[in-house]
Short mmCIF file of C-alpha atoms in Angstrom, two decimals:
data_model
loop_
_atom_site.label_atom_id
_atom_site.label_comp_id
_atom_site.label_asym_id
_atom_site.label_seq_id
_atom_site.Cartn_x
_atom_site.Cartn_y
_atom_site.Cartn_z
CA UNK A 11 0.06 14.52 -14.30
CA UNK A 12 1.09 11.27 -14.68
CA UNK A 13 2.22 10.91 -10.43
CA UNK A 14 3.96 7.71 -11.01
CA UNK A 15 4.28 5.35 -14.38
CA UNK A 16 5.36 2.06 -13.46
CA UNK A 17 7.00 0.00 -16.58
CA UNK A 18 5.83 -2.94 -17.84
CA UNK A 19 2.65 -3.47 -17.20
CA UNK A 20 2.63 -7.68 -17.63
CA UNK A 21 5.58 -9.74 -17.88
CA UNK A 22 6.14 -13.68 -18.30
CA UNK A 23 9.84 -14.85 -17.58
CA UNK A 24 11.12 -18.33 -17.26
CA UNK A 25 12.77 -19.33 -14.06
CA UNK A 26 16.59 -17.77 -14.18
CA UNK A 27 15.94 -15.33 -15.85
CA UNK A 28 16.56 -11.22 -15.12
CA UNK A 29 14.92 -8.33 -15.53
CA UNK A 30 14.48 -5.02 -14.31
CA UNK A 31 10.94 -2.85 -13.22
CA UNK A 32 10.98 0.76 -13.72
CA UNK A 33 9.42 3.18 -11.46
CA UNK A 34 9.28 7.00 -12.27
CA UNK A 35 7.55 9.64 -10.40
CA UNK A 36 7.11 13.18 -11.17
CA UNK A 37 5.64 14.82 -8.09
CA UNK A 38 9.71 15.74 -6.65
CA UNK A 39 9.16 13.07 -4.05
CA UNK A 40 11.65 11.77 -1.43
CA UNK A 41 9.99 8.95 -0.59
CA UNK A 42 9.72 5.31 -2.42
CA UNK A 43 9.07 1.80 -2.26
CA UNK A 44 8.32 -1.83 -3.77
CA UNK A 45 5.71 -3.86 -2.71
CA UNK A 46 4.70 -7.02 -3.66
CA UNK A 47 0.80 -7.98 -3.34
CA UNK A 48 0.12 -11.94 -3.20
CA UNK A 49 -3.84 -13.01 -2.84
CA UNK A 50 -4.91 -12.84 0.95
CA UNK A 51 -1.65 -11.59 2.40
CA UNK A 52 -1.91 -7.92 1.36
CA UNK A 53 1.11 -5.85 0.66
CA UNK A 54 4.75 -6.55 2.04
CA UNK A 55 7.51 -4.00 1.73
CA UNK A 56 10.07 -5.11 -0.58
CA UNK A 57 12.86 -2.55 -0.77
CA UNK A 58 12.29 1.73 -0.25
CA UNK A 59 14.42 4.33 -0.49
CA UNK A 60 14.25 7.73 1.58
CA UNK A 61 16.27 10.01 -1.01
CA UNK A 62 18.78 10.34 -4.28
CA UNK A 63 21.33 7.71 -3.98
CA UNK A 64 19.63 5.78 -0.71
CA UNK A 65 18.14 2.08 -0.74
CA UNK A 66 17.23 -0.05 2.22
CA UNK A 67 15.56 -3.40 2.66
CA UNK A 68 12.19 -3.63 3.76
CA UNK A 69 10.75 -7.14 4.85
CA UNK A 70 10.95 -9.23 2.34
CA UNK A 71 13.98 -8.01 0.14
CA UNK A 72 15.58 -11.91 -0.20
CA UNK A 73 15.88 -12.19 -4.34
CA UNK A 74 15.71 -8.36 -5.03
CA UNK A 75 17.81 -5.59 -5.76
CA UNK A 76 17.27 -1.61 -6.25
CA UNK A 77 18.67 1.42 -7.12
CA UNK A 78 17.91 4.94 -6.93
CA UNK A 79 20.74 6.78 -9.21
CA UNK A 80 17.84 9.82 -9.88
CA UNK A 81 15.39 11.00 -7.60
CA UNK A 82 12.51 10.53 -10.11
CA UNK A 83 13.32 6.62 -10.36
CA UNK A 84 13.58 3.99 -8.72
CA UNK A 85 14.82 0.45 -10.00
CA UNK A 86 13.28 -2.75 -8.89
CA UNK A 87 15.73 -5.77 -10.05
CA UNK A 88 15.14 -9.51 -9.93
CA UNK A 89 18.97 -11.38 -11.19
CA UNK A 90 17.17 -14.82 -11.77
CA UNK A 91 13.58 -15.20 -11.13
CA UNK A 92 11.99 -17.69 -8.89
CA UNK A 93 8.24 -18.86 -9.71
CA UNK A 94 7.82 -17.64 -5.49
CA UNK A 95 7.91 -14.42 -7.33
CA UNK A 96 5.37 -14.34 -9.27
CA UNK A 97 2.89 -11.29 -8.01
CA UNK A 98 2.00 -8.06 -8.52
CA UNK A 99 4.24 -5.22 -7.89
CA UNK A 100 3.41 -2.23 -6.99
CA UNK A 101 5.51 0.87 -7.05
CA UNK A 102 4.66 4.05 -4.55
CA UNK A 103 6.13 7.18 -3.37
CA UNK A 104 5.43 9.86 -1.01
CA UNK A 105 6.42 13.30 0.43
CA UNK A 106 7.44 11.89 4.09
CA UNK A 107 6.52 11.44 7.31
CA UNK A 108 2.72 12.72 7.58
CA UNK A 109 1.58 11.95 3.83
CA UNK A 110 0.09 9.40 2.01
CA UNK A 111 1.55 7.33 -0.74
CA UNK A 112 0.21 7.24 -4.32
CA UNK A 113 1.01 4.16 -5.97
CA UNK A 114 1.67 3.38 -9.62
CA UNK A 115 -0.53 0.65 -11.49
CA UNK A 116 1.48 -2.21 -10.90
CA UNK A 117 3.36 -4.64 -12.74
CA UNK A 118 1.91 -8.47 -13.11
CA UNK A 119 4.97 -10.83 -13.18
CA UNK A 120 4.52 -14.25 -13.83
CA UNK A 121 7.30 -16.84 -13.54
CA UNK A 122 7.56 -20.17 -15.17
CA UNK B 12 4.32 -7.59 12.48
CA UNK B 13 0.98 -7.48 10.03
CA UNK B 14 -1.63 -5.19 11.37
CA UNK B 15 -4.95 -7.36 12.11
CA UNK B 16 -7.76 -6.18 10.05
CA UNK B 17 -11.91 -7.37 10.97
CA UNK B 18 -14.00 -8.37 9.40
CA UNK B 19 -11.72 -10.03 6.21
CA UNK B 20 -14.93 -9.59 4.33
CA UNK B 21 -18.59 -7.62 4.76
CA UNK B 22 -21.41 -7.44 2.39
CA UNK B 23 -23.67 -4.26 2.38
CA UNK B 24 -26.80 -2.62 0.87
CA UNK B 25 -27.19 0.43 -0.23
CA UNK B 26 -26.98 3.27 2.37
CA UNK B 27 -25.77 1.31 5.46
CA UNK B 28 -23.32 1.64 7.76
CA UNK B 29 -19.76 -0.65 8.34
CA UNK B 30 -17.23 -0.07 10.75
CA UNK B 31 -13.30 -1.91 9.43
CA UNK B 32 -11.23 -2.35 12.81
CA UNK B 33 -7.45 -2.42 12.38
CA UNK B 34 -5.01 -3.15 15.37
CA UNK B 35 -1.41 -4.22 16.05
CA UNK B 36 0.73 -5.19 18.39
CA UNK B 37 3.11 -2.20 18.11
CA UNK B 38 3.39 1.34 19.38
CA UNK B 39 2.23 3.26 16.60
CA UNK B 40 3.24 6.66 14.69
CA UNK B 41 0.57 6.98 12.14
CA UNK B 42 -2.38 4.59 10.38
CA UNK B 43 -2.89 4.50 6.74
CA UNK B 44 -5.96 3.51 5.06
CA UNK B 45 -6.53 2.95 1.54
CA UNK B 46 -9.23 1.42 -0.71
CA UNK B 47 -8.39 -1.00 -3.65
CA UNK B 48 -10.85 -1.71 -6.36
CA UNK B 49 -10.24 -5.28 -8.42
CA UNK B 50 -7.17 -4.79 -10.75
CA UNK B 51 -6.35 -1.24 -10.04
CA UNK B 52 -3.74 -0.06 -7.41
CA UNK B 53 -4.48 1.25 -4.02
CA UNK B 54 -5.64 4.62 -3.30
CA UNK B 55 -4.99 6.83 -0.36
CA UNK B 56 -8.30 7.54 1.58
CA UNK B 57 -6.79 9.41 4.88
CA UNK B 58 -3.39 9.12 7.48
CA UNK B 59 -4.46 9.61 11.23
CA UNK B 60 -0.93 10.96 12.97
CA UNK B 61 -0.46 9.77 16.67
CA UNK B 62 -1.80 12.95 18.82
CA UNK B 63 -3.95 14.12 15.60
CA UNK B 64 -7.52 14.33 15.15
CA UNK B 65 -10.42 12.33 13.97
CA UNK B 66 -10.22 12.58 10.24
CA UNK B 67 -13.21 12.43 7.83
CA UNK B 68 -14.08 13.47 4.20
CA UNK B 69 -17.70 13.22 2.83
CA UNK B 70 -19.05 9.85 4.33
CA UNK B 71 -15.90 8.40 5.46
CA UNK B 72 -13.83 8.83 8.57
CA UNK B 73 -11.73 7.00 10.51
CA UNK B 74 -10.32 7.66 14.26
CA UNK B 75 -6.89 6.32 16.02
CA UNK B 76 -6.67 5.35 19.52
CA UNK B 77 -2.89 5.14 20.39
CA UNK B 78 -3.01 3.48 23.93
CA UNK B 79 -4.84 0.31 22.11
CA UNK B 80 -2.76 0.53 18.79
CA UNK B 81 -6.22 0.27 17.42
CA UNK B 82 -8.04 2.33 14.40
CA UNK B 83 -11.26 2.28 12.74
CA UNK B 84 -12.98 3.24 9.29
CA UNK B 85 -16.30 4.33 9.12
CA UNK B 86 -18.17 4.20 6.13
CA UNK B 87 -21.80 5.61 6.61
CA UNK B 88 -24.52 5.44 4.11
CA UNK B 89 -22.65 2.63 2.14
CA UNK B 90 -22.92 3.57 -2.02
CA UNK B 91 -22.09 1.48 -4.47
CA UNK B 92 -18.83 2.76 -5.57
CA UNK B 93 -17.53 2.38 -1.84
CA UNK B 94 -16.95 -1.73 -2.92
CA UNK B 95 -13.52 -2.60 -2.94
CA UNK B 96 -11.15 -3.82 -0.45
CA UNK B 97 -9.80 -1.66 2.36
CA UNK B 98 -6.21 -1.65 3.95
CA UNK B 99 -4.68 -0.17 6.69
CA UNK B 100 -1.23 0.62 7.53
CA UNK B 101 0.71 1.16 10.11
CA UNK B 102 4.02 2.64 10.96
CA UNK B 103 5.77 2.31 14.09
CA UNK B 104 8.64 4.38 13.67
CA UNK B 105 7.90 7.46 12.23
CA UNK B 106 9.74 6.83 9.12
CA UNK B 107 7.13 6.60 7.14
CA UNK B 108 7.88 2.57 6.57
CA UNK B 109 4.27 1.03 6.05
CA UNK B 110 3.54 -2.33 7.25
CA UNK B 111 -0.44 -3.31 5.70
CA UNK B 112 -3.00 -5.63 7.00
CA UNK B 113 -4.35 -8.54 4.84
CA UNK B 114 -7.33 -6.20 3.58
CA UNK B 115 -11.19 -6.17 4.07
CA UNK B 116 -13.04 -7.38 0.90
CA UNK B 117 -16.21 -4.81 0.83
CA UNK B 118 -19.36 -5.24 -1.23
CA UNK B 119 -22.13 -3.03 -1.78
CA UNK B 120 -25.40 -4.39 -3.31
CA UNK B 121 -28.05 -1.94 -4.65
#
């Protein structure tokens, strides 16, 4: 009964380093999303996927890449981290239109 | 473009009612509502679809005015557990690509 699992939960990176955030869901959902949450700005969509093998840009995609090779996994990559990418990252999934999101517990990323 | 939520913050005493509003400049297909407690993930409350009915469960309900591109969340007889930040999310294209507002912080005190 895991739902949406994100790893890692916390990470500190130095400017210029790279990393991958993993999101895994066990609900057989087609749609998956990556959002970032910053104080006072709500949740902003980075990238999303409407099915295995598909990805699309959201509102703030610059500096991030994603892949969805398997239906249950959605990976978010930072190739060269910048302090502006310090944020809390949430992954979410849903069955499609007309359904609400199930969010993961988040990854708190600090770039120094 | 982000939907606009009002108020930005509200403090209630237990048992009081509150209304949180969400408005968009775009025509909407659906409106989502979520609650987020400090340090936790947002939790889905309800979704309102274009042409659908007002929804609610327990003492939390919501309405959706398609013509005005507005939605309101109603919390009646508030409980301490209602404290948190409430976000509305809007979908303009029907593709489930949700844009969130900046949130309304609600605090319920004894």
